[in-house]
Structures are given as structure tokens and as C-alpha cells.
Short mmCIF file of C-alpha atoms and ligand atoms in Angstrom, two decimals:
data_model
loop_
_atom_site.label_atom_id
_atom_site.label_comp_id
_atom_site.label_asym_id
_atom_site.label_seq_id
_atom_site.Cartn_x
_atom_site.Cartn_y
_atom_site.Cartn_z
CA MET D 1 -10.92 -3.73 -5.17
CA CYS D 2 -9.08 -6.34 -7.41
CA GLY D 3 -10.22 -9.06 -9.80
CA VAL D 4 -9.05 -12.66 -10.38
CA PHE D 5 -9.44 -15.03 -13.41
CA GLY D 6 -8.10 -18.35 -14.03
CA ILE D 7 -8.56 -21.05 -16.69
CA PHE D 8 -7.07 -24.61 -16.35
CA ASN D 9 -6.44 -27.02 -19.11
CA HIS D 10 -6.90 -25.01 -22.42
CA PRO D 11 -4.55 -24.61 -25.27
CA GLU D 12 -4.93 -20.87 -25.36
CA ALA D 13 -4.65 -20.28 -21.45
CA ALA D 14 -2.78 -16.99 -21.75
CA ASN D 15 -5.08 -15.25 -24.35
CA LEU D 16 -8.29 -16.19 -22.53
CA ALA D 17 -6.84 -14.91 -19.31
CA TYR D 18 -6.06 -11.93 -20.88
CA LEU D 19 -9.39 -11.53 -22.34
CA GLY D 20 -11.12 -12.50 -18.81
CA LEU D 21 -9.04 -9.88 -17.08
CA HIS D 22 -10.08 -7.27 -19.52
CA ALA D 23 -13.95 -7.87 -18.55
CA LEU D 24 -12.71 -7.54 -15.07
CA GLN D 25 -10.78 -4.33 -15.51
CA HIS D 26 -13.42 -2.17 -13.56
CA ARG D 27 -12.26 -4.09 -10.74
CA GLY D 28 -8.83 -2.63 -10.74
CA GLN D 29 -6.59 -0.55 -12.94
CA GLU D 30 -3.51 -0.05 -11.25
CA SER D 31 -1.53 -3.19 -12.30
CA ALA D 32 -2.25 -6.36 -13.90
CA GLY D 33 -0.72 -9.62 -14.20
CA ILE D 34 -0.75 -13.19 -15.43
CA ALA D 35 0.95 -16.22 -14.52
CA THR D 36 0.72 -19.59 -16.65
CA SER D 37 1.90 -23.26 -16.06
CA ASP D 38 2.99 -25.77 -18.84
CA GLY D 39 2.61 -28.75 -16.31
CA ASP D 40 5.97 -28.29 -15.19
CA GLN D 41 7.27 -24.51 -14.92
CA LEU D 42 5.49 -21.23 -14.03
CA SER D 43 6.01 -18.07 -16.16
CA LEU D 44 4.67 -14.65 -14.90
CA HIS D 45 4.20 -11.22 -16.12
CA ARG D 46 3.02 -8.27 -14.30
CA GLY D 47 3.02 -4.63 -15.14
CA MET D 48 1.64 -1.31 -13.95
CA GLY D 49 -1.47 -0.12 -16.01
CA HIS D 50 -4.27 -1.32 -17.71
CA VAL D 51 -4.58 -4.94 -19.02
CA ILE D 52 -4.24 -3.73 -22.56
CA ASP D 53 -1.07 -1.85 -22.00
CA VAL D 54 0.54 -4.54 -19.55
CA PHE D 55 0.04 -7.32 -22.29
CA PRO D 56 1.18 -6.43 -25.74
CA PRO D 57 0.91 -9.58 -28.09
CA GLU D 58 4.47 -10.34 -27.84
CA GLN D 59 4.14 -10.42 -24.17
CA LEU D 60 1.26 -12.77 -24.21
CA ALA D 61 2.99 -15.00 -26.44
CA ARG D 62 5.76 -15.79 -24.03
CA LEU D 63 3.41 -16.86 -21.22
CA LYS D 64 3.42 -20.75 -22.13
CA GLY D 65 1.31 -23.52 -21.05
CA ASP D 66 -2.18 -24.58 -20.80
CA ASN D 67 -3.20 -23.12 -17.29
CA ALA D 68 -3.26 -19.55 -16.44
CA ILE D 69 -4.24 -17.13 -13.40
CA GLY D 70 -4.53 -13.38 -13.47
CA HIS D 71 -5.10 -10.50 -11.61
CA VAL D 72 -6.30 -6.93 -11.87
CA ARG D 73 -5.29 -4.66 -8.95
CA TYR D 74 -6.59 -1.42 -7.18
CA SER D 75 -4.50 -1.09 -4.00
CA THR D 76 -6.37 -1.11 -0.84
CA ALA D 77 -3.78 -2.54 1.50
CA GLY D 78 -0.03 -1.93 0.26
CA GLY D 79 0.98 0.76 -2.08
CA SER D 80 0.53 1.22 -5.65
CA MET D 81 4.02 -0.33 -7.05
CA LEU D 82 5.00 -2.85 -9.22
CA LYS D 83 6.25 -4.91 -6.47
CA ASN D 84 2.77 -5.07 -5.08
CA ALA D 85 1.24 -6.20 -8.63
CA GLN D 86 -0.15 -9.84 -8.52
CA PRO D 87 -0.16 -12.75 -9.08
CA ILE D 88 2.76 -13.17 -6.72
CA ALA D 89 4.75 -16.25 -7.89
CA VAL D 90 7.42 -17.99 -5.72
CA GLU D 91 9.48 -21.25 -5.49
CA TYR D 92 9.65 -22.92 -2.18
CA SER D 93 10.62 -26.37 -0.91
CA ARG D 94 7.67 -28.08 -2.56
CA GLY D 95 7.82 -26.48 -6.03
CA SER D 96 6.43 -23.24 -7.22
CA ILE D 97 3.19 -21.38 -6.86
CA ALA D 98 1.49 -18.09 -8.17
CA ILE D 99 -1.47 -16.53 -6.16
CA GLY D 100 -3.79 -13.79 -6.75
CA HIS D 101 -6.11 -12.30 -4.21
CA ASN D 102 -9.01 -10.18 -4.02
CA GLY D 103 -10.03 -8.66 -0.53
CA ASN D 104 -7.95 -7.42 2.56
CA LEU D 105 -6.88 -9.50 5.32
CA THR D 106 -7.76 -7.99 8.54
CA ASN D 107 -4.82 -9.53 10.59
CA ALA D 108 -2.17 -9.21 7.78
CA ASP D 109 0.07 -6.83 9.92
CA THR D 110 -0.11 -9.52 13.02
CA VAL D 111 0.70 -12.40 10.82
CA ARG D 112 3.56 -10.38 9.03
CA GLU D 113 5.04 -9.23 12.18
CA SER D 114 5.32 -12.81 13.53
CA LEU D 115 6.55 -14.23 10.13
CA GLU D 116 9.07 -11.61 10.29
CA ALA D 117 10.03 -12.33 13.90
CA ARG D 118 11.05 -15.98 12.56
CA GLY D 119 13.05 -14.88 9.76
CA SER D 120 10.50 -14.29 6.87
CA ILE D 121 11.84 -11.89 4.38
CA PHE D 122 9.16 -9.91 2.37
CA GLN D 123 9.30 -8.44 -0.95
CA SER D 124 6.23 -6.24 -1.02
CA THR D 125 3.74 -4.37 1.39
CA SER D 126 0.75 -6.44 -0.37
CA ASP D 127 -1.13 -8.61 2.57
CA THR D 128 -1.01 -11.39 0.10
CA GLU D 129 2.51 -12.03 0.66
CA ALA D 130 1.75 -13.24 4.35
CA ILE D 131 -0.37 -16.13 2.64
CA VAL D 132 2.69 -17.26 0.41
CA HIS D 133 4.76 -17.41 3.40
CA LEU D 134 2.45 -19.32 5.33
CA ILE D 135 2.00 -21.85 2.53
CA ALA D 136 5.46 -22.25 2.32
CA MET D 137 6.01 -22.76 5.83
CA SER D 138 3.03 -25.46 6.26
CA GLN D 139 3.94 -28.90 7.08
CA GLN D 140 0.98 -30.32 4.96
CA LYS D 141 1.71 -32.21 1.74
CA SER D 142 -0.60 -31.48 -1.10
CA PRO D 143 -0.84 -27.69 -2.17
CA GLU D 144 -4.43 -27.52 -1.28
CA ASP D 145 -3.91 -28.67 2.24
CA ARG D 146 -1.15 -26.23 2.64
CA ILE D 147 -3.15 -23.41 1.25
CA ALA D 148 -6.03 -24.34 3.72
CA ASP D 149 -3.58 -24.54 6.53
CA ALA D 150 -1.98 -21.00 5.52
CA LEU D 151 -5.76 -19.55 5.34
CA SER D 152 -6.49 -21.04 8.64
CA HIS D 153 -3.97 -18.49 10.09
CA VAL D 154 -5.43 -15.42 8.33
CA LYS D 155 -8.76 -13.49 8.97
CA GLY D 156 -10.74 -11.11 6.66
CA ALA D 157 -11.90 -11.09 3.09
CA TYR D 158 -9.90 -13.31 0.42
CA SER D 159 -11.42 -14.65 -3.10
CA LEU D 160 -7.85 -16.50 -3.95
CA LEU D 161 -6.72 -18.16 -7.00
CA CYS D 162 -3.55 -20.14 -7.12
CA LEU D 163 -1.97 -21.88 -9.73
CA THR D 164 0.87 -24.70 -9.16
CA PRO D 165 2.47 -26.53 -12.16
CA THR D 166 -0.26 -29.18 -12.11
CA SER D 167 -3.34 -27.66 -10.28
CA MET D 168 -5.49 -24.44 -10.29
CA ILE D 169 -7.09 -23.86 -6.47
CA ALA D 170 -9.70 -21.47 -5.80
CA VAL D 171 -10.89 -20.25 -2.14
CA ARG D 172 -13.43 -18.12 -0.96
CA ASP D 173 -13.26 -16.92 2.61
CA PRO D 174 -15.74 -18.37 5.24
CA MET D 175 -17.77 -15.10 5.03
CA GLY D 176 -17.87 -14.77 1.30
CA PHE D 177 -16.97 -11.07 1.34
CA ARG D 178 -15.83 -11.09 -2.25
CA PRO D 179 -17.42 -12.91 -5.23
CA LEU D 180 -15.93 -15.91 -6.94
CA CYS D 181 -17.48 -18.26 -9.44
CA LEU D 182 -16.60 -21.26 -11.41
CA GLY D 183 -17.26 -21.75 -15.30
CA ARG D 184 -16.39 -24.34 -18.09
CA MET D 185 -15.46 -23.99 -21.54
CA PRO D 186 -17.55 -25.47 -24.03
CA GLY D 187 -16.71 -29.08 -24.55
CA GLY D 188 -15.70 -29.49 -20.97
CA GLY D 189 -12.29 -30.31 -20.02
CA ALA D 190 -11.14 -26.59 -19.55
CA TYR D 191 -12.40 -25.04 -16.19
CA THR D 192 -12.21 -21.28 -15.47
CA VAL D 193 -12.66 -19.15 -12.39
CA ALA D 194 -13.37 -15.52 -12.06
CA SER D 195 -14.60 -12.81 -9.64
CA GLU D 196 -17.55 -11.94 -11.98
CA PRO D 197 -19.31 -14.13 -14.51
CA SER D 198 -19.38 -11.50 -16.91
CA SER D 199 -15.80 -12.40 -17.97
CA PHE D 200 -17.16 -15.89 -18.90
CA ASP D 201 -19.46 -14.26 -21.45
CA LEU D 202 -16.45 -12.78 -23.06
CA ILE D 203 -14.59 -15.88 -23.57
CA GLY D 204 -17.44 -18.14 -24.49
CA ALA D 205 -17.35 -20.04 -20.97
CA GLU D 206 -20.57 -21.45 -19.51
CA TYR D 207 -21.09 -20.49 -15.78
CA ILE D 208 -21.50 -23.12 -13.52
CA ARG D 209 -22.16 -21.77 -10.03
CA ASP D 210 -20.75 -19.61 -7.42
CA ILE D 211 -18.00 -20.83 -5.30
CA GLU D 212 -19.42 -20.96 -1.86
CA PRO D 213 -17.94 -18.79 1.18
CA GLY D 214 -15.61 -21.39 2.87
CA GLU D 215 -15.20 -23.63 -0.19
CA LEU D 216 -11.86 -24.65 -1.66
CA VAL D 217 -12.01 -25.83 -5.46
CA VAL D 218 -9.32 -27.83 -6.80
CA VAL D 219 -9.05 -28.26 -10.76
CA THR D 220 -6.61 -30.65 -12.26
CA LYS D 221 -6.30 -32.57 -15.40
CA SER D 222 -8.69 -35.18 -13.82
CA GLY D 223 -11.46 -32.66 -13.16
CA VAL D 224 -12.74 -30.52 -10.40
CA LYS D 225 -12.90 -31.31 -6.58
CA THR D 226 -14.11 -29.34 -3.76
CA ALA D 227 -13.64 -29.20 0.08
CA ARG D 228 -14.74 -27.02 2.97
CA PRO D 229 -11.72 -26.85 5.08
CA PHE D 230 -12.94 -24.20 7.37
CA ALA D 231 -15.66 -23.91 10.18
CA GLU D 232 -19.16 -22.65 8.83
CA SER D 233 -19.38 -18.80 9.46
CA ALA D 234 -22.11 -16.27 8.89
CA ARG D 235 -22.18 -15.16 5.17
CA SER D 236 -20.97 -11.54 4.76
CA MET D 237 -21.04 -10.93 1.24
CA CYS D 238 -20.39 -7.11 0.45
CA ILE D 239 -23.70 -5.55 -0.45
CA PHE D 240 -21.54 -2.82 -1.97
CA GLU D 241 -20.78 -5.17 -4.99
CA TYR D 242 -24.21 -4.92 -5.88
CA VAL D 243 -24.61 -1.12 -5.47
CA TYR D 244 -21.62 -0.07 -7.08
CA PHE D 245 -18.57 -2.30 -7.63
CA ALA D 246 -19.55 -5.18 -9.76
CA ARG D 247 -20.47 -5.15 -13.41
CA PRO D 248 -24.38 -4.87 -14.05
CA ASP D 249 -24.10 -7.94 -16.24
CA SER D 250 -22.67 -9.89 -13.48
CA THR D 251 -25.06 -12.18 -11.34
CA LEU D 252 -23.53 -12.86 -8.11
CA ASP D 253 -24.49 -15.39 -5.51
CA GLY D 254 -27.74 -15.73 -7.27
CA ILE D 255 -28.51 -12.03 -7.42
CA SER D 256 -28.33 -10.01 -10.67
CA VAL D 257 -26.36 -6.91 -10.02
CA TYR D 258 -28.47 -4.97 -12.70
CA GLU D 259 -32.07 -5.93 -11.32
CA ALA D 260 -30.50 -5.10 -7.84
CA ARG D 261 -29.53 -1.58 -8.99
CA LYS D 262 -32.95 -1.00 -10.59
CA ASN D 263 -34.55 -2.16 -7.50
CA LEU D 264 -32.55 0.39 -5.42
CA GLY D 265 -33.78 3.27 -7.73
CA ARG D 266 -37.21 2.14 -7.63
CA LYS D 267 -37.35 2.01 -3.99
CA LEU D 268 -35.68 5.31 -3.66
CA ALA D 269 -38.37 6.90 -5.67
CA LEU D 270 -41.08 5.46 -3.49
CA ILE D 271 -39.23 6.46 -0.33
CA HIS D 272 -37.87 9.94 -1.40
CA PRO D 273 -40.41 11.18 -4.23
CA VAL D 274 -39.88 14.75 -5.58
CA GLU D 275 -41.69 16.70 -8.21
CA ALA D 276 -39.30 17.04 -11.41
CA ASP D 277 -39.20 17.15 -14.83
CA VAL D 278 -36.37 14.77 -15.80
CA VAL D 279 -34.27 12.24 -13.73
CA VAL D 280 -30.55 11.92 -14.60
CA PRO D 281 -27.99 9.29 -13.74
CA VAL D 282 -24.38 9.90 -12.78
CA PRO D 283 -23.11 7.58 -15.34
CA ASP D 284 -22.31 4.71 -15.60
CA SER D 285 -22.82 3.23 -12.23
CA GLY D 286 -25.92 5.35 -11.42
CA VAL D 287 -27.73 4.43 -14.74
CA PRO D 288 -29.68 1.22 -13.51
CA ALA D 289 -30.78 2.87 -10.41
CA THR D 290 -32.08 5.97 -12.28
CA ILE D 291 -34.07 3.66 -14.76
CA GLY D 292 -35.63 2.01 -11.69
CA TYR D 293 -36.46 5.59 -10.39
CA SER D 294 -37.69 6.96 -13.57
CA GLU D 295 -39.83 3.76 -13.58
CA ALA D 296 -41.17 3.95 -10.18
CA SER D 297 -41.59 7.70 -10.11
CA GLY D 298 -42.98 8.21 -13.81
CA ILE D 299 -40.33 11.04 -14.17
CA PRO D 300 -38.65 10.48 -17.68
CA PHE D 301 -35.37 9.44 -17.57
CA GLU D 302 -32.75 11.64 -19.63
CA LEU D 303 -28.87 11.42 -20.06
CA GLY D 304 -28.08 14.90 -18.82
CA LEU D 305 -24.43 14.05 -18.20
CA MET D 306 -22.11 12.67 -20.78
CA ARG D 307 -19.32 10.70 -19.59
CA SER D 308 -16.10 10.30 -21.19
CA HIS D 309 -14.77 6.87 -21.50
CA TYR D 310 -11.35 7.66 -22.03
CA VAL D 311 -10.45 8.37 -18.23
CA GLY D 312 -10.64 6.07 -15.42
CA ARG D 313 -12.79 6.13 -12.48
CA THR D 314 -12.40 9.24 -10.64
CA PHE D 315 -10.96 7.09 -7.56
CA ILE D 316 -8.64 5.20 -9.49
CA GLU D 317 -6.07 7.92 -9.57
CA PRO D 318 -4.77 7.50 -5.93
CA GLN D 319 -3.47 11.37 -5.86
CA GLN D 320 -6.19 13.63 -4.48
CA SER D 321 -5.06 16.60 -6.91
CA ILE D 322 -5.74 14.18 -9.83
CA ARG D 323 -9.11 12.98 -8.50
CA HIS D 324 -10.45 16.56 -7.95
CA PHE D 325 -9.99 17.69 -11.54
CA GLY D 326 -11.06 13.92 -12.77
CA VAL D 327 -14.62 15.10 -12.16
CA ARG D 328 -14.66 17.70 -14.89
CA LEU D 329 -12.61 15.56 -17.03
CA LYS D 330 -15.18 12.86 -16.93
CA LEU D 331 -18.50 14.54 -17.15
CA ASN D 332 -20.20 17.16 -19.22
CA PRO D 333 -23.70 18.33 -18.96
CA ILE D 334 -26.38 18.16 -22.07
CA SER D 335 -27.69 21.44 -21.36
CA SER D 336 -30.70 20.85 -23.87
CA VAL D 337 -31.68 18.17 -21.41
CA LEU D 338 -31.17 20.19 -18.09
CA LYS D 339 -31.97 23.93 -19.18
CA GLY D 340 -35.04 25.27 -17.40
CA LYS D 341 -35.92 21.96 -15.78
CA ARG D 342 -36.34 20.48 -12.22
CA VAL D 343 -33.80 17.59 -12.23
CA VAL D 344 -33.34 14.56 -10.10
CA ILE D 345 -29.71 13.28 -10.13
CA VAL D 346 -29.41 9.65 -8.99
CA ASP D 347 -25.82 8.34 -8.06
CA ASP D 348 -25.02 5.13 -5.92
CA SER D 349 -23.11 6.50 -3.32
CA LEU D 350 -21.74 9.77 -1.75
CA ILE D 351 -18.25 9.32 -0.26
CA ARG D 352 -16.61 12.65 0.35
CA GLY D 353 -19.23 14.82 -1.53
CA THR D 354 -16.72 16.00 -4.19
CA THR D 355 -18.44 14.42 -7.16
CA SER D 356 -21.79 15.34 -6.08
CA ARG D 357 -20.85 18.96 -5.48
CA LYS D 358 -19.33 19.58 -8.72
CA ILE D 359 -22.27 17.81 -10.51
CA VAL D 360 -24.96 19.81 -8.81
CA LYS D 361 -22.93 23.21 -9.90
CA MET D 362 -22.50 21.87 -13.25
CA VAL D 363 -26.22 20.96 -13.61
CA ARG D 364 -27.25 24.17 -12.37
CA ALA D 365 -24.75 26.20 -14.43
CA ALA D 366 -26.30 24.10 -17.64
CA GLY D 367 -29.63 25.96 -16.63
CA ALA D 368 -31.47 23.47 -14.23
CA THR D 369 -33.84 25.37 -12.08
CA GLU D 370 -33.88 22.99 -9.43
CA VAL D 371 -31.51 20.02 -8.44
CA HIS D 372 -32.57 17.06 -6.20
CA MET D 373 -29.85 14.67 -5.48
CA ARG D 374 -30.82 11.05 -4.74
CA ILE D 375 -28.42 8.13 -3.64
CA SER D 376 -29.16 4.58 -3.84
CA SER D 377 -27.51 3.45 -0.66
CA PRO D 378 -27.33 4.99 2.96
CA PRO D 379 -24.84 7.57 3.99
CA THR D 380 -21.21 6.13 3.91
CA LYS D 381 -19.73 6.67 7.51
CA TRP D 382 -17.07 3.88 7.82
CA PRO D 383 -14.28 2.92 6.16
CA CYS D 384 -14.10 -0.72 4.49
CA TYR D 385 -11.40 -3.16 5.74
CA TYR D 386 -12.22 -5.89 3.44
CA GLY D 387 -11.37 -4.87 0.02
CA ILE D 388 -13.36 -1.64 -1.05
CA ASP D 389 -11.05 1.60 -1.22
CA THR D 390 -12.71 4.00 0.91
CA PRO D 391 -11.12 6.94 2.37
CA THR D 392 -10.37 7.27 6.11
CA ARG D 393 -13.43 8.04 8.43
CA ALA D 394 -12.52 11.92 8.72
CA GLU D 395 -12.89 12.30 4.87
CA LEU D 396 -16.32 10.58 4.88
CA ILE D 397 -18.58 13.37 4.70
CA ALA D 398 -21.43 11.43 6.18
CA SER D 399 -19.39 10.40 9.26
CA THR D 400 -19.23 14.02 10.66
CA HIS D 401 -22.23 15.87 8.76
CA SER D 402 -25.98 15.36 8.92
CA VAL D 403 -27.95 14.66 5.56
CA GLU D 404 -28.92 18.67 5.76
CA GLU D 405 -25.44 19.79 6.18
CA ILE D 406 -24.18 17.47 3.15
CA ASN D 407 -27.16 18.86 1.21
CA GLN D 408 -25.77 22.59 1.89
CA TYR D 409 -22.26 21.38 1.11
CA ILE D 410 -23.14 19.97 -2.22
CA THR D 411 -25.52 22.75 -2.91
CA SER D 412 -28.46 20.68 -3.99
CA ASP D 413 -32.27 21.65 -3.25
CA THR D 414 -32.87 18.29 -1.68
CA LEU D 415 -30.78 15.23 -0.97
CA ALA D 416 -31.78 11.99 0.13
CA TYR D 417 -30.51 8.59 0.75
CA LEU D 418 -31.94 5.05 0.80
CA PRO D 419 -32.31 3.78 3.92
CA LEU D 420 -30.54 0.23 4.91
CA GLU D 421 -33.49 -1.94 5.24
CA ALA D 422 -34.65 -0.64 1.90
CA MET D 423 -31.26 -1.52 0.37
CA HIS D 424 -31.26 -5.05 1.65
CA GLU D 425 -34.82 -5.67 0.33
CA ALA D 426 -34.05 -4.16 -3.12
CA VAL D 427 -30.91 -6.51 -3.32
CA LEU D 428 -32.77 -9.53 -2.15
CA GLN D 429 -35.63 -9.07 -4.37
CA ALA D 430 -33.00 -9.44 -7.46
CA ARG D 431 -32.34 -12.90 -6.55
CA ARG D 432 -32.73 -15.38 -9.70
CA PRO D 433 -34.96 -18.16 -8.97
CA ALA D 434 -32.70 -20.86 -9.82
CA LEU D 435 -29.21 -21.04 -8.13
CA GLY D 436 -26.24 -22.92 -9.51
CA ALA D 437 -27.68 -22.68 -13.02
CA ASN D 438 -27.40 -20.23 -15.84
CA GLY D 439 -26.47 -17.50 -13.58
CA ASN D 440 -25.58 -15.28 -16.39
CA GLY D 441 -27.91 -16.27 -19.29
CA ASN D 442 -25.00 -18.26 -20.80
CA GLY D 443 -25.11 -22.04 -20.86
CA ASN D 444 -26.96 -23.99 -18.13
CA GLY D 445 -24.07 -25.75 -16.10
CA ASN D 446 -25.97 -28.91 -16.10
CA GLY D 447 -24.04 -32.21 -15.13
CA HIS D 448 -21.33 -30.45 -13.55
CA ALA D 449 -23.43 -28.20 -11.18
CA ARG D 450 -24.94 -31.15 -10.08
CA SER D 451 -21.81 -33.07 -9.38
CA LEU D 452 -20.52 -30.36 -7.25
CA PRO D 453 -22.40 -29.19 -4.05
CA VAL D 454 -24.72 -26.51 -4.27
CA ILE D 455 -26.00 -24.06 -1.88
CA SER D 456 -26.70 -26.00 1.10
CA ASP D 457 -28.60 -23.23 3.16
CA PRO D 458 -30.36 -20.70 1.29
CA LYS D 459 -30.87 -18.66 4.52
CA ARG D 460 -27.22 -17.99 4.80
CA LEU D 461 -27.64 -15.79 1.52
CA GLU D 462 -29.71 -13.38 3.39
CA SER D 463 -26.75 -11.62 5.28
CA PHE D 464 -24.52 -9.14 3.67
CA CYS D 465 -21.86 -6.90 5.15
CA HIS D 466 -22.75 -3.36 5.36
CA ALA D 467 -20.11 -2.18 7.65
CA CYS D 468 -19.63 1.08 5.71
CA TRP D 469 -23.07 2.21 6.37
CA THR D 470 -23.40 0.83 9.88
CA GLY D 471 -19.84 0.44 11.50
CA GLU D 472 -20.84 -3.07 12.18
CA TYR D 473 -17.67 -5.03 11.06
CA PRO D 474 -18.27 -8.59 11.03
CA VAL D 475 -14.64 -9.54 11.24
CA GLU D 476 -12.44 -7.59 13.74
CA PHE D 477 -9.30 -6.08 12.72
CA THR D 478 -6.55 -5.74 15.42
CA PRO D 479 -4.96 -3.14 14.66
CA PRO D 480 -6.62 -1.43 11.92
CA PRO D 481 -4.53 -1.95 8.65
CA LYS D 482 -1.92 0.64 8.16
CA GLN D 483 0.23 1.24 5.06
CA ARG D 484 3.71 -0.32 5.32
CA GLN D 485 6.33 1.82 3.96
CA MET D 486 9.11 -0.08 1.91
CA ARG D 487 12.52 0.98 2.96
CA LEU D 488 14.26 -0.66 0.00
CA LEU D 489 13.42 1.25 -3.02
CA ASP D 490 13.99 -0.59 -6.51
CA ILE D 491 13.52 2.26 -9.03
P1 AMP U 501 -17.26 11.56 -3.72
O1 AMP U 501 -17.00 12.40 -4.82
O2 AMP U 501 -16.21 10.92 -2.67
O3 AMP U 501 -18.40 11.67 -2.93
O4 AMP U 501 -17.37 10.05 -4.51
C1 AMP U 501 -18.72 9.67 -4.74
C2 AMP U 501 -18.45 8.88 -6.05
O5 AMP U 501 -17.34 8.08 -6.27
C3 AMP U 501 -20.05 8.29 -6.68
O6 AMP U 501 -20.20 8.68 -8.04
C4 AMP U 501 -19.48 6.78 -6.75
O7 AMP U 501 -20.22 6.30 -7.73
C5 AMP U 501 -17.96 6.86 -6.91
N1 AMP U 501 -17.57 5.61 -5.79
C6 AMP U 501 -17.93 5.21 -4.64
N2 AMP U 501 -17.41 4.43 -4.06
C7 AMP U 501 -16.32 4.47 -4.78
C8 AMP U 501 -15.07 3.67 -4.66
N3 AMP U 501 -14.72 2.91 -3.63
N4 AMP U 501 -14.31 3.74 -5.72
C9 AMP U 501 -14.18 4.60 -6.83
N5 AMP U 501 -15.39 5.27 -6.95
C10 AMP U 501 -16.48 5.11 -5.82
#
């Protein structure tokens, strides 16, 4: 759960990186950072908190140069502390490099242990630091070859953005777990890379295309080069990005997140109908699915729960105590909508059951006569090891309870989930016809889209990672990632 953004060859690189990160804030709110380069030196600033707090204008002004990469972080590996904020920037024998990473490595501990045995000294607990060491130790010459060499030693999920004094390098892991896309500023010359194309809209950039799984893109003053240094692998884009995580105004790998969510809701209504007076979303992530549910069922859509936008997502505070009261802090029922009504509530996922239980009680207390919970994804039974923050298996209510037991726990009249196959179909049906062009309705990515390779085998698009529902993990993790404790506390 992180976001990366980069821009190369633009006089306002730091400001645009700031805006790009702002549009990716939903991907991580714990820390933010930007590294810039002026062709010679790298400058770096990182801090804990939201982009707007980490970068007051005077701080942004200190980040000099025409090239920038930035990162927003929510810790899924390594603790929540400034040391683990990204980008990580280092100087090594061949110069300097800054790195921002979205995803989790599944063999980070093993790689780290072997590096430490050979004398490497780590500053953080983040798995990304292992990549930095591998780059520094590589015998290859160019930064891109060193990066490819380093990545050949790691497994798991990475959408990676690197900045050297003279280049920006973007890499997506061979399975393409996390999204990454390429854009260009109007007038050409400046290229941009982001986790999601919605951040291009904010800065007026034109979407060119998604970076392919296993592709390495190098941006320099002379333009863009692309390579495929890794062996082909089955595609495993995280389907939960479509269900919950990505912004609905993003199109990822040619699939509109908004349309996918609406389709999920439509299928949910067809597979799990219920007689009701209103259908209400759990805002914000449940809204598009509820629109779809309403459309397919004919039950009127109503906003029965108001969300305060001045608190973060409930998961975003890592401590359990804060997360619990977060539900109350965040949502308030509108009793005129709910009183005396049979209500369907649609949410995208049910993890521990805490949110649903509180919402059901809240909606009943507001006068609803019946409360039917509908979830636009299957029961979440397995933790994610590829970059989505999920609790341990023991905390996932569906790993130990049947749907009926969960229904009783959350105190709804009925509870139903969308089956896996229906979820797949819903997402695939949201694929936009033309890949490589106009992914987000902004610009058309002409010429450049043609001069760069496009999706070679459309069949490869059809597989997603759905391990959190099925336990079928596409990349082994040995041993399961564990939280490393820093014994050196820099307070
Ligand atoms: P829970 O209360 O644990 O059942 O959480 C369910 C709620 O958390 C739903 O409203 C989801 O939209 C939301 N959610 C699901 N996955 C995540 C995640 N990885 N991070 C933050 N929120 C999430």
C-alpha cells in the first residue's frame, strides 16, 4: 500500500511530484517523500504524515532540479517510522540513486540475512533497502543494468521508481502485482511515471500506457528506452486494486476501476437479490458497487451514511484502539433515509467484521426495519504478502467463521458475498477496448505509444492475484515476512 510518482525533464519537477503524490494519497498516508536531481546532485526530503504536511512551500522550494521521484507510504513491511519512509537515497561507488517502491518482496528477509552476513549495514526495516544494497553490489555498469541485476535476486511484488542524476528508471515486477503507468507532459520532452493514471490528470499529463509486467523503462534527456530483462511469467495483477484500493478514476492495465466496481455491484444484485426499499453504500469505496447494485436490482440508491472526509481511512491508523473508534468518527447515519426502511448496505470487503458490525448497529439505531449486508468481493480468508495491508489470518473473520456465523456476528438480517468467478468476470468486463491509448480519457498517447512496445499477448491480462480469497499465492514466500525490530532507536 504505497504510491510512486516520478517526472523527468521538467523545470517544475518538485512541484509536479508534490501534486502527483497528492493524487496518490489514498495509497498511503503514513509518510511521504520526494527526491530530485539537477543532473549532478540528488536532494531528498521525507517526513511522516500526509503530503500536504510533509511539504510546506519552503521545503518544496529546496528540492532543486528538473527530475523528481516521490513516494507515499503505508507500511506493509517494516514499521511505521521515518527511517522507513521513502524514497531511500544513497551514495555508492558508482554515484547516487534514490528509490521508491510499491509492493512487498517475499524473500526480503532471506536476501537481507545473506547481505548482512557479507557485511551490509541496514538503516531501516523496509524490504526496499535490500534492493539498494543489491544495486550497490552489482558488477554491472549502467544503473539500469545494475537495477535489473539486483531485481533478479528478489521475489514478490515491486513497482519501482529510481532516480539517478541523469535518468529515471521504472520497473514493474514480472507478474505485475502492482500498477505502474507512463505519461508525458504536453509539448513532449518531460515524461512521468505513476502508480495510477489519475495523478496524470491533476498535472495535465497525457497517459501513454501501462508499464508491462517485467518491463524496465529508462527515461533520460534523449527520451524513453524500454527493456525486458526478466523471464516471462504469468500475470498476477492484484484484483483487489479494482475492488478497493485504486482510485475509481484510474484505468489500470486497460480496466476502468470505476466500471469494474459498478459491474461488481450489478453481479452482486443478480446473484444475491433481496427485497428492500433502499440500497446504501459504505462510503466512499462502496459507492460505485452500490450504483451497480441499484441499477441491476431497481432498488433506489440513497446516501444513508455520511462520511467525514477529515479523518483518514479506518485502517490507516495502525493501532487497534484508534481503528475501533475510527468507524464512529468517520460515518454517521442519515435517519430520514433509513427510518422505517428495509436497507441493503453494500461494502467492497469485510475483513475483521468490525466496520460492518458497527454500521449495521448504527443503521438499525437510525430506524431501519431490516439490514441486508452485501459485499462486492468474496470472503477474505488469507493475508496479502504482496503489498496490501491485511491483518493476520487469525484476525480475518472469514478464515474461521462461516458466512452465517459472520452474519450473526455483524447482526445483519442477511449477509452475502460476491463469488470469485463473478468478481473476475465483473472486472474483465470493465476492460476498455483500446489498450495503450487514452487510458484515462486524457490525451491519446499517439506517436510515443507506438514507438514503445504495447501489450504483446492480451491473454496474459486475464490472470489476477486473488490469494486473499483463495490462498493460492502466485509467488512463494519463505519464510513468511516478519516484522523486524530496530534495536537502534533514533528518537
Ligand atoms: P473490517 O472492519 O476489518 O471488516 O474492515 C472492512 C472495511 O475496511 C471495509 O469498509 C473496506 O472498505 C475496508 N478495507 C478493506 N481492506 C482494507 C485495507 N487493506 N486497508 C484499509 N481498509 C480496508
